[in-house]
Coordinates of C-alpha atoms in Angstrom, one line a residue:
Chain A
M1 CA 185.0 114.8 67.2
N2 CA 183.9 117.7 65.7
L3 CA 186.7 120.2 64.7
S4 CA 184.7 123.7 63.6
E5 CA 185.1 125.1 66.8
A6 CA 189.1 124.7 67.3
L7 CA 189.3 125.7 63.6
E8 CA 188.5 128.5 61.6
I9 CA 188.6 128.1 57.9
A10 CA 188.4 131.2 55.1
A11 CA 188.8 130.1 51.7
A12 CA 188.0 131.7 48.1
T13 CA 189.0 131.0 44.4
D14 CA 189.1 133.2 41.5
P15 CA 189.8 133.0 37.8
G16 CA 192.2 135.9 37.8
M17 CA 192.4 138.4 35.2
V18 CA 193.4 136.7 32.3
R19 CA 191.7 133.4 31.8
S20 CA 188.4 132.5 31.4
H21 CA 188.1 129.2 33.3
N22 CA 189.3 128.4 36.7
E23 CA 191.0 125.2 36.7
D24 CA 191.5 125.3 40.6
S25 CA 189.2 123.7 42.9
I26 CA 188.9 123.8 46.5
A27 CA 187.0 121.8 49.1
A28 CA 186.7 122.2 53.1
D29 CA 185.1 119.9 55.9
P30 CA 185.8 122.2 59.4
S31 CA 184.2 119.6 61.3
K32 CA 186.7 116.6 59.9
G33 CA 189.6 119.2 60.4
L34 CA 189.9 118.8 56.4
V35 CA 191.2 121.1 53.7
V36 CA 191.8 120.4 50.0
L37 CA 193.2 122.7 47.0
A38 CA 194.2 121.4 43.6
D39 CA 195.1 123.1 40.2
G40 CA 194.3 121.4 37.3
M41 CA 195.8 121.4 34.1
G42 CA 194.9 119.9 30.3
G43 CA 193.2 121.2 27.5
Y44 CA 189.6 122.3 26.9
N45 CA 187.7 122.0 30.3
A46 CA 190.0 119.1 31.3
G47 CA 192.1 120.8 34.0
E48 CA 188.6 121.7 35.9
V49 CA 187.5 118.1 35.8
A50 CA 190.6 116.7 37.2
S51 CA 191.0 119.5 40.1
G52 CA 187.3 119.1 40.5
M53 CA 187.6 115.1 40.5
A54 CA 190.7 115.5 43.1
T55 CA 188.8 117.3 45.5
T56 CA 185.7 115.9 45.4
V57 CA 187.2 111.9 45.4
I58 CA 189.4 113.2 48.4
T59 CA 186.8 114.9 50.5
T60 CA 183.9 112.5 50.3
E61 CA 185.9 109.5 50.9
L62 CA 188.0 110.9 53.5
Q63 CA 184.8 112.1 55.1
H64 CA 183.6 108.5 54.7
V65 CA 186.4 106.5 56.0
L66 CA 186.8 109.4 59.1
E67 CA 183.5 107.9 60.4
E68 CA 185.0 104.4 60.5
H69 CA 188.5 105.1 61.6
A70 CA 189.9 108.5 63.7
P71 CA 193.2 109.5 62.2
Y72 CA 195.1 109.5 65.6
D73 CA 194.1 105.8 66.0
I74 CA 197.6 103.6 65.7
D75 CA 197.9 101.7 62.7
E76 CA 198.3 98.2 63.9
Q77 CA 200.7 97.0 60.9
S78 CA 203.0 100.1 61.0
G79 CA 202.6 101.4 64.6
Q80 CA 202.1 104.9 63.1
R81 CA 198.9 107.0 63.5
L82 CA 196.6 106.3 60.5
A83 CA 196.2 109.5 59.3
Q84 CA 198.9 109.3 56.9
K85 CA 197.6 106.3 55.5
L86 CA 194.0 107.1 55.3
I87 CA 195.1 110.2 53.4
A88 CA 197.4 108.3 50.7
A89 CA 194.7 105.9 50.2
Q90 CA 192.3 108.6 49.2
I91 CA 194.7 110.2 47.0
A92 CA 195.5 106.8 45.2
K93 CA 191.8 106.5 44.5
A94 CA 191.5 110.1 42.9
N95 CA 194.6 109.4 41.2
T96 CA 193.1 106.3 39.5
S97 CA 189.6 107.9 39.0
I98 CA 191.5 110.7 37.2
Y99 CA 193.9 108.5 35.1
Q100 CA 191.0 106.3 34.0
A101 CA 189.0 109.1 33.0
S102 CA 191.8 110.6 30.9
Q103 CA 192.4 107.1 29.4
S104 CA 188.8 106.5 28.5
Q105 CA 187.8 109.9 27.2
P106 CA 190.3 111.7 24.4
Q107 CA 188.8 115.2 25.8
Y108 CA 190.4 114.6 28.7
A109 CA 193.4 112.8 27.6
G110 CA 196.8 113.7 29.5
M111 CA 194.8 116.1 32.1
G112 CA 196.2 116.1 35.7
T113 CA 196.1 118.5 38.7
T114 CA 198.6 119.6 41.6
L115 CA 197.0 118.7 45.2
V116 CA 197.6 119.8 48.6
V117 CA 195.6 118.3 51.7
A118 CA 195.8 119.1 55.4
L119 CA 194.1 116.9 57.5
F120 CA 194.0 118.3 61.5
Y121 CA 193.4 116.0 64.2
D122 CA 194.8 115.6 67.8
N123 CA 197.0 119.0 67.7
R124 CA 198.5 117.9 64.9
V125 CA 198.3 118.4 61.1
T126 CA 199.1 116.0 58.3
I127 CA 200.3 117.5 55.4
A128 CA 200.4 116.1 51.5
H129 CA 201.1 117.6 48.5
I130 CA 201.8 117.0 44.8
G131 CA 203.1 119.3 42.2
D132 CA 203.4 123.3 43.5
S133 CA 200.7 124.1 44.9
R134 CA 201.7 125.1 48.3
L135 CA 201.0 125.5 52.1
Y136 CA 202.6 128.1 54.2
L137 CA 202.5 128.5 58.0
L138 CA 202.2 131.6 60.0
R139 CA 203.5 130.9 63.7
D140 CA 204.7 133.2 66.2
G141 CA 204.9 135.8 63.9
E142 CA 207.3 133.7 61.7
F143 CA 206.1 133.0 58.2
K144 CA 207.6 129.9 56.5
Q145 CA 207.0 127.9 53.3
V146 CA 206.0 124.4 54.4
T147 CA 205.6 122.3 51.6
K148 CA 208.5 122.0 48.7
D149 CA 207.3 122.2 44.8
H150 CA 207.4 119.3 43.0
S151 CA 208.6 121.1 40.2
L152 CA 211.6 121.8 37.8
L153 CA 212.4 124.9 39.5
Q154 CA 212.8 123.4 42.8
E155 CA 215.1 120.7 41.4
Q156 CA 217.1 123.5 39.8
I157 CA 217.4 125.6 43.4
D158 CA 218.3 122.2 45.0
S159 CA 221.2 121.3 42.7
G160 CA 222.3 124.9 43.2
M161 CA 222.1 126.0 39.8
L162 CA 219.9 128.7 40.4
T163 CA 219.3 131.0 43.6
R164 CA 215.8 131.5 44.6
E165 CA 216.0 135.1 43.5
Q166 CA 217.0 134.3 40.3
A167 CA 214.1 131.5 40.3
R168 CA 211.5 134.5 40.4
H169 CA 212.9 135.2 36.8
S170 CA 213.0 132.1 35.6
A171 CA 210.8 131.1 32.3
N172 CA 210.3 127.5 33.5
K173 CA 207.8 128.6 36.2
N174 CA 205.2 126.1 35.0
L175 CA 206.9 122.7 34.9
V176 CA 205.9 120.4 37.6
T177 CA 207.8 117.3 38.2
R178 CA 204.8 115.2 40.1
A179 CA 201.1 115.5 39.2
L180 CA 197.8 113.6 40.3
G181 CA 196.4 111.5 37.5
I182 CA 199.1 111.7 35.2
D183 CA 200.1 108.2 35.7
A184 CA 198.6 104.7 37.0
T185 CA 200.1 105.5 40.0
V186 CA 201.3 108.5 42.0
E187 CA 203.6 109.4 45.1
P188 CA 202.7 112.1 47.4
E189 CA 204.8 113.7 49.7
I190 CA 203.1 113.2 53.3
H191 CA 204.3 114.7 56.6
D192 CA 203.1 115.2 60.3
Y193 CA 203.5 118.8 62.4
D194 CA 202.6 119.6 65.7
T195 CA 200.2 122.6 65.4
R196 CA 199.6 125.7 68.2
P197 CA 197.0 127.6 68.9
G198 CA 197.3 130.9 67.1
D199 CA 199.0 129.0 64.1
I200 CA 197.3 130.1 60.7
Y201 CA 198.0 127.9 57.9
L202 CA 197.7 129.2 54.2
L203 CA 197.1 126.6 51.2
C204 CA 197.6 128.5 47.9
S205 CA 197.6 127.7 44.0
D206 CA 200.6 129.2 42.2
G207 CA 198.6 131.7 40.9
L208 CA 199.0 133.4 44.3
C209 CA 202.8 132.8 45.0
D210 CA 203.9 133.4 41.2
M211 CA 202.0 137.0 41.3
V212 CA 202.6 137.8 45.3
S213 CA 205.6 137.6 46.8
D214 CA 206.2 135.7 49.9
E215 CA 206.7 139.0 51.7
D216 CA 203.5 140.3 50.7
I217 CA 201.9 137.5 51.7
E218 CA 203.3 137.4 54.9
M219 CA 202.4 141.0 55.4
V220 CA 198.8 140.5 54.6
L221 CA 198.7 137.7 56.9
Q222 CA 200.2 139.8 59.8
T223 CA 198.7 142.6 59.4
L224 CA 195.0 141.2 58.6
G225 CA 195.4 138.0 60.4
A226 CA 192.5 138.9 62.9
N227 CA 190.1 138.8 60.2
L228 CA 190.8 135.6 57.7
K229 CA 188.1 136.5 55.0
L230 CA 189.7 139.8 54.6
C231 CA 193.3 138.3 54.2
V232 CA 191.7 135.8 51.6
Q233 CA 190.3 138.6 49.8
Q234 CA 193.2 140.7 50.0
L235 CA 195.7 138.1 48.8
I236 CA 193.1 137.3 45.8
Q237 CA 193.2 141.0 44.7
M238 CA 196.8 141.5 45.1
A239 CA 197.4 138.7 43.0
N240 CA 194.7 140.0 40.6
D241 CA 196.4 143.6 41.0
N242 CA 199.8 142.5 39.8
G243 CA 198.2 140.8 36.8
G244 CA 196.4 137.9 37.7
R245 CA 197.7 135.7 35.0
D246 CA 196.8 132.6 36.6
N247 CA 193.6 131.4 38.5
V248 CA 194.2 132.0 42.1
S249 CA 193.2 130.1 45.3
V250 CA 193.8 130.7 48.9
M251 CA 192.5 128.6 51.9
L252 CA 193.3 129.7 55.3
V253 CA 193.0 127.8 58.6
R254 CA 193.5 129.6 61.9
V255 CA 193.9 127.1 65.1
R256 CA 191.6 128.9 67.7
R257 CA 192.6 126.5 70.7
E258 CA 193.8 123.2 71.5
Y259 CA 192.1 120.2 69.8
P260 CA 193.5 116.8 71.9
A261 CA 192.3 113.5 70.7
P262 CA 189.3 112.5 73.4
R263 CA 191.5 109.7 75.7
G264 CA 190.2 107.4 78.3
L265 CA 187.3 108.2 80.0
A266 CA 186.5 110.5 77.3
K267 CA 187.1 108.1 74.6
L268 CA 184.4 106.1 76.4
F269 CA 181.9 108.9 76.8
G270 CA 182.4 109.5 73.0
W271 CA 181.2 105.8 72.3
L272 CA 178.5 105.7 74.8
K273 CA 177.1 109.1 72.8
Chain B
M1 CA 214.4 129.6 20.9
A2 CA 217.2 132.1 22.3
K3 CA 219.9 133.3 20.5
L4 CA 222.9 134.9 20.4
I5 CA 224.5 137.8 18.1
L6 CA 228.1 137.7 17.6
S7 CA 229.8 141.0 16.8
M8 CA 233.0 142.8 17.7
D9 CA 233.8 146.6 17.7
G10 CA 229.8 147.1 16.8
L11 CA 229.9 144.9 14.0
V12 CA 227.6 142.1 13.8
L13 CA 229.3 138.6 12.7
K14 CA 227.2 136.2 13.2
E15 CA 224.1 134.8 14.7
Y16 CA 223.6 131.7 16.7
T17 CA 220.5 129.7 18.0
L18 CA 220.7 128.2 21.3
G19 CA 218.9 124.8 20.2
K20 CA 221.6 122.4 22.1
E21 CA 221.8 121.5 25.6
R22 CA 225.2 122.3 25.7
T23 CA 226.6 125.6 23.4
T24 CA 230.4 125.4 23.6
I25 CA 232.4 128.4 22.8
G26 CA 235.9 128.7 22.1
R27 CA 239.0 129.2 19.8
K28 CA 239.1 125.5 18.7
P29 CA 237.1 124.5 15.7
H30 CA 235.1 121.7 17.6
N31 CA 233.4 124.4 19.3
D32 CA 229.7 125.2 18.1
I33 CA 230.6 128.8 18.4
Q34 CA 234.2 129.2 17.3
I35 CA 235.9 132.6 17.7
D36 CA 239.2 132.3 16.2
N37 CA 241.6 134.6 18.3
L38 CA 244.3 134.4 20.7
A39 CA 242.6 136.2 23.3
V40 CA 239.7 133.5 23.6
S41 CA 240.6 129.8 25.3
G42 CA 240.6 127.0 23.4
E43 CA 237.3 125.7 25.3
H44 CA 236.4 129.3 26.8
A45 CA 233.2 128.7 27.8
V46 CA 229.6 127.1 27.5
I47 CA 225.8 127.9 27.6
V48 CA 223.9 125.0 29.3
T49 CA 220.1 125.7 28.0
I50 CA 217.3 124.0 29.9
L51 CA 214.0 124.5 28.0
N52 CA 213.7 128.4 28.2
D53 CA 217.1 129.3 30.6
S54 CA 220.1 129.5 29.5
F55 CA 223.0 129.3 32.1
L56 CA 226.7 130.6 31.0
E57 CA 229.8 129.1 32.6
D58 CA 233.5 129.9 32.2
L59 CA 235.9 126.7 31.8
G60 CA 238.6 128.1 33.6
S61 CA 239.5 130.7 30.5
T62 CA 242.7 132.4 30.5
N63 CA 241.4 136.0 29.9
G64 CA 237.8 135.3 31.9
T65 CA 234.3 136.0 30.6
L66 CA 232.5 139.2 31.0
V67 CA 228.6 139.5 31.6
N68 CA 227.5 143.3 31.3
G69 CA 231.1 144.2 32.3
Q70 CA 231.2 141.8 35.4
P71 CA 233.5 139.0 35.3
V72 CA 231.3 135.9 36.0
K73 CA 232.1 132.1 36.4
K74 CA 228.6 130.9 36.2
H75 CA 225.5 133.3 35.0
F76 CA 221.7 132.7 34.5
L77 CA 221.6 134.5 31.2
Q78 CA 218.5 137.4 31.0
N79 CA 217.2 138.8 28.2
N80 CA 219.8 141.4 26.8
D81 CA 222.6 140.5 28.3
V82 CA 226.1 140.8 26.7
V83 CA 228.7 138.3 27.1
E84 CA 232.4 139.4 26.4
L85 CA 235.1 137.1 25.3
G86 CA 237.8 139.3 24.5
K87 CA 237.0 142.2 21.9
Y88 CA 234.1 139.7 21.0
K89 CA 230.5 140.4 22.1
L90 CA 227.8 138.0 22.4
K91 CA 224.5 139.6 23.1
Y92 CA 221.7 137.2 24.5
L93 CA 218.2 137.5 23.2
A94 CA 215.6 135.5 24.7
E95 CA 213.0 134.2 22.8
A96 CA 210.1 137.2 22.4
T97 CA 207.1 136.0 23.7
G98 CA 204.0 138.0 22.7
P99 CA 201.5 138.6 25.4
A100 CA 199.2 135.6 24.0
K101 CA 202.1 133.4 23.8
A102 CA 202.8 134.2 27.4
A103 CA 199.8 133.5 29.0
D104 CA 199.4 129.9 27.2
F105 CA 202.9 128.8 28.0
E106 CA 202.1 129.6 31.5
K107 CA 199.9 127.0 31.8
T108 CA 201.1 124.5 34.0
M109 CA 202.4 121.3 32.6
V110 CA 204.2 117.9 33.9
L111 CA 207.6 117.1 33.5
R112 CA 208.5 113.8 33.6
P113 CA 211.6 112.2 35.2
G114 CA 213.9 111.3 32.2
A115 CA 211.9 113.5 29.9
M116 CA 214.8 116.3 29.8
K117 CA 217.2 114.4 27.3
A118 CA 214.0 114.2 24.8
F119 CA 213.6 117.9 25.3
A120 CA 217.7 118.7 24.6
P121 CA 218.4 118.2 21.0
A122 CA 216.1 120.9 19.9
A123 CA 212.8 120.5 17.8
A124 CA 214.1 117.3 16.2
P125 CA 212.4 114.8 17.9
A126 CA 209.4 117.1 18.6
H127 CA 206.9 115.4 16.0
A128 CA 208.4 111.8 17.1
A129 CA 207.0 112.7 20.6
P130 CA 203.1 112.4 20.6
G131 CA 202.5 109.3 22.8
A132 CA 206.2 108.8 23.7
P133 CA 206.5 107.5 27.4
A134 CA 209.6 109.8 27.9
A135 CA 207.6 112.7 26.7
A136 CA 205.4 115.0 28.9
A137 CA 202.0 114.4 29.8
K138 CA 199.9 115.7 27.3
P139 CA 201.0 114.2 24.0
A140 CA 201.2 117.9 21.9
A141 CA 202.9 119.6 25.2
A142 CA 206.1 117.3 24.8
G143 CA 206.7 118.8 21.2
A144 CA 205.6 122.1 22.4
V145 CA 207.9 122.5 25.3
A146 CA 210.9 120.7 22.8
A147 CA 210.2 123.5 20.7
G148 CA 210.5 126.1 23.3
V149 CA 206.9 127.5 22.5
A150 CA 203.3 126.5 23.9
A151 CA 201.3 128.1 21.1
G152 CA 200.8 124.7 19.0
A153 CA 200.3 122.7 22.0
L154 CA 197.8 124.9 23.7
A155 CA 196.0 126.3 20.5
A156 CA 193.0 124.1 21.7
G157 CA 193.1 125.9 24.9
A158 CA 193.4 129.0 23.3
A159 CA 190.5 128.4 20.9
A160 CA 188.2 127.4 23.8
G161 CA 188.2 130.8 24.7
T162 CA 191.2 131.6 26.9
P163 CA 191.6 135.0 25.8
A164 CA 194.7 136.6 24.4
A165 CA 195.7 138.3 27.4
K166 CA 194.2 141.5 28.6
P167 CA 196.2 144.6 28.2
T168 CA 197.6 144.2 31.8
G169 CA 201.0 145.6 30.4
E170 CA 203.1 143.8 33.0
A171 CA 206.3 142.5 32.6
P172 CA 206.5 138.8 33.0
S173 CA 207.3 137.8 36.8
A174 CA 207.2 141.4 38.2
P175 CA 205.3 141.1 41.5
A176 CA 206.0 144.7 42.2
P177 CA 203.1 145.9 44.3
A178 CA 202.2 149.2 42.3
A179 CA 201.8 148.7 38.5
A180 CA 199.7 151.8 37.9
P181 CA 201.2 154.8 36.0
A182 CA 203.1 156.8 38.3
P183 CA 201.2 156.4 41.7
R184 CA 200.7 159.3 44.0
I185 CA 201.8 159.0 47.5
G186 CA 198.9 158.8 50.0
V187 CA 199.5 160.8 53.7
L188 CA 197.6 160.1 56.8
Q189 CA 197.9 163.0 59.3
V190 CA 196.5 162.5 63.0
L191 CA 194.4 165.2 63.8
T192 CA 193.4 164.8 67.4
G193 CA 194.7 162.4 70.5
G194 CA 198.3 162.1 71.8
N195 CA 200.0 161.7 68.4
A196 CA 198.1 164.9 66.8
G197 CA 200.1 166.6 64.1
K198 CA 202.0 163.4 63.3
E199 CA 202.0 162.5 59.2
L200 CA 202.4 158.8 58.1
E201 CA 203.1 158.1 54.5
L202 CA 201.4 154.9 53.4
V203 CA 204.1 153.5 51.2
K204 CA 203.2 149.9 52.1
P205 CA 200.6 147.8 50.4
L206 CA 198.8 147.6 53.7
T207 CA 198.8 149.8 56.6
R208 CA 197.2 148.8 59.7
L209 CA 195.4 151.3 62.0
G210 CA 194.1 151.1 65.6
K211 CA 194.1 148.9 68.6
P212 CA 194.4 145.1 68.0
G213 CA 191.4 143.5 69.8
V214 CA 189.5 146.7 69.8
Q215 CA 189.2 148.2 66.8
V216 CA 191.5 147.5 63.9
A217 CA 191.3 149.3 60.2
V218 CA 193.7 148.7 57.0
I219 CA 194.3 151.1 54.3
T220 CA 195.5 149.0 51.2
R221 CA 197.0 150.7 48.4
R222 CA 196.4 149.3 45.0
P223 CA 197.1 150.4 41.5
Q224 CA 193.4 152.2 41.7
G225 CA 194.4 154.0 44.4
Y226 CA 193.8 153.6 48.3
F227 CA 191.0 151.4 50.2
I228 CA 190.1 151.7 53.8
T229 CA 188.9 148.2 55.0
H230 CA 187.3 147.3 58.7
V231 CA 189.3 144.6 60.1
E232 CA 188.0 143.7 63.4
G233 CA 186.4 145.2 66.6
A234 CA 182.5 145.9 67.1
N235 CA 183.2 149.4 65.7
F236 CA 183.4 150.3 61.9
P237 CA 185.7 153.2 60.9
V238 CA 183.5 156.6 59.9
L239 CA 184.3 158.1 56.7
N240 CA 183.6 162.0 56.2
G241 CA 181.2 161.4 59.3
K242 CA 179.4 158.5 58.0
T243 CA 179.9 155.0 59.2
V244 CA 181.6 152.5 56.6
D245 CA 180.1 148.6 56.0
A246 CA 182.2 145.6 55.9
Q247 CA 183.4 146.7 52.2
A248 CA 186.3 148.2 51.1
H249 CA 186.1 152.0 50.8
P250 CA 188.2 154.0 48.2
L251 CA 189.8 157.1 49.5
N252 CA 189.5 160.3 48.4
D253 CA 192.1 163.5 48.7
H254 CA 191.4 165.2 52.4
D255 CA 188.7 162.4 53.6
I256 CA 188.6 162.4 57.1
I257 CA 188.6 158.9 59.2
E258 CA 187.7 158.4 62.7
L259 CA 189.1 155.1 64.5
A260 CA 189.1 154.1 67.9
G261 CA 188.5 157.8 69.1
V262 CA 191.0 159.4 66.5
K263 CA 190.5 161.5 63.5
M264 CA 192.8 161.3 61.0
E265 CA 193.0 162.8 57.7
F266 CA 193.9 161.6 54.3
F267 CA 195.7 163.2 51.5
F268 CA 197.8 163.0 48.3
K269 CA 201.3 164.0 48.8
T270 CA 201.9 166.7 45.9

């Protein structure tokens, strides 16, 4: 089933004001309801290589398996929908590719990437993330962060050592506790959520949320939500106006209408087509 | 590495480097920072340092610990904080990071579980770190983090062409929207329609104009000045008699904007 009518997607990535390389990488397939964002790390161009591999492998592999399986089909072993399993499998593949490249080529040694993936299907979304790239949701005027960073700072906040306000001034912003491609295996955090028409999902690299406060991000979505492309431009511009010290990537997905999975007869017609 | 400068009555007595995970302060001799004064408790306070952040904790001292004049139990130390124990003062100086270093340091790095212990005892194990399983991803990065500077590890990145920070001149982690020198405040005055005469100060980064679903434009406030951009609707805003396109247009003093049948004047507050 093609979701490009039900979902509106706008995205852009920008090197920022300081860096010459863009180590972020983004990919989207509106028809499959898939958006992927990765923020790479590593010397020379290894960061770009890692994030590029992550988005490419996950997008193409998922496109491939989604031809065979629908994400809303029930997995016979677990009784769960397939989406999480499919995404986890592709993330594992991407992890292996990056890890092997970094092991076999000295210039890529130690490269890795953060990741956030969202797959929309059947009025739902499955979100997987690793590291400090984030997903936010604006629903009914309420803006909230959906993913929780895998970072030292987040652990310090969780343990009560730092308040959110103090965390803004911490010097340890750049330390992630999980990344794709660093080890032979990786454990992504994956959750399912229901979606509603009117929802706006924001995926971003830390280049946005480190430079622009959550309140300002919310204001942009609230005021310019009618025009997603403009929202994306505005957010990147604000990050750059505030110094743009890191690469900035922004992906926005608006749920235009409901998109239930074809069931019963409709499914049959789908087969016959 | 961050430093503490011990002084009394304005006289500098000693300088300490926060190289350990726990730096204890107290009257008894086993403390890392010993202050032999009866106003100071035997075990008075401790500073826990995690990479570049230091936290001060009072250990239930008799006379308490002040930071910048305020009594504290636990405090996240910021550059130039003054810690007071009795008549003694400890000034906290965070490590000075130049713009180039700062830019390098902001590179994201991976911290593995269990790696924390390796970082704590100062820079000593740094040289042994490369390749060690407990260290961070990049072999060199582990040494760098332990040493508290990323310069060495990321020199490669810098050499590869990472520019040494353009002169943005911004304090780290200051997400304030307006960084321009003394930004002028723009004002919008409604000239026609029911709200004629009303004025609106454009203090927010974004101000939406028009009717949702019909015609909406936004005025963005940036360090360079104010800009108007079309958001939605079939009609685009008219600026000084000319219809603007989809791009953002800079606003000048006394520009006339027409939007959804209403005329407005933009000017700078004097």
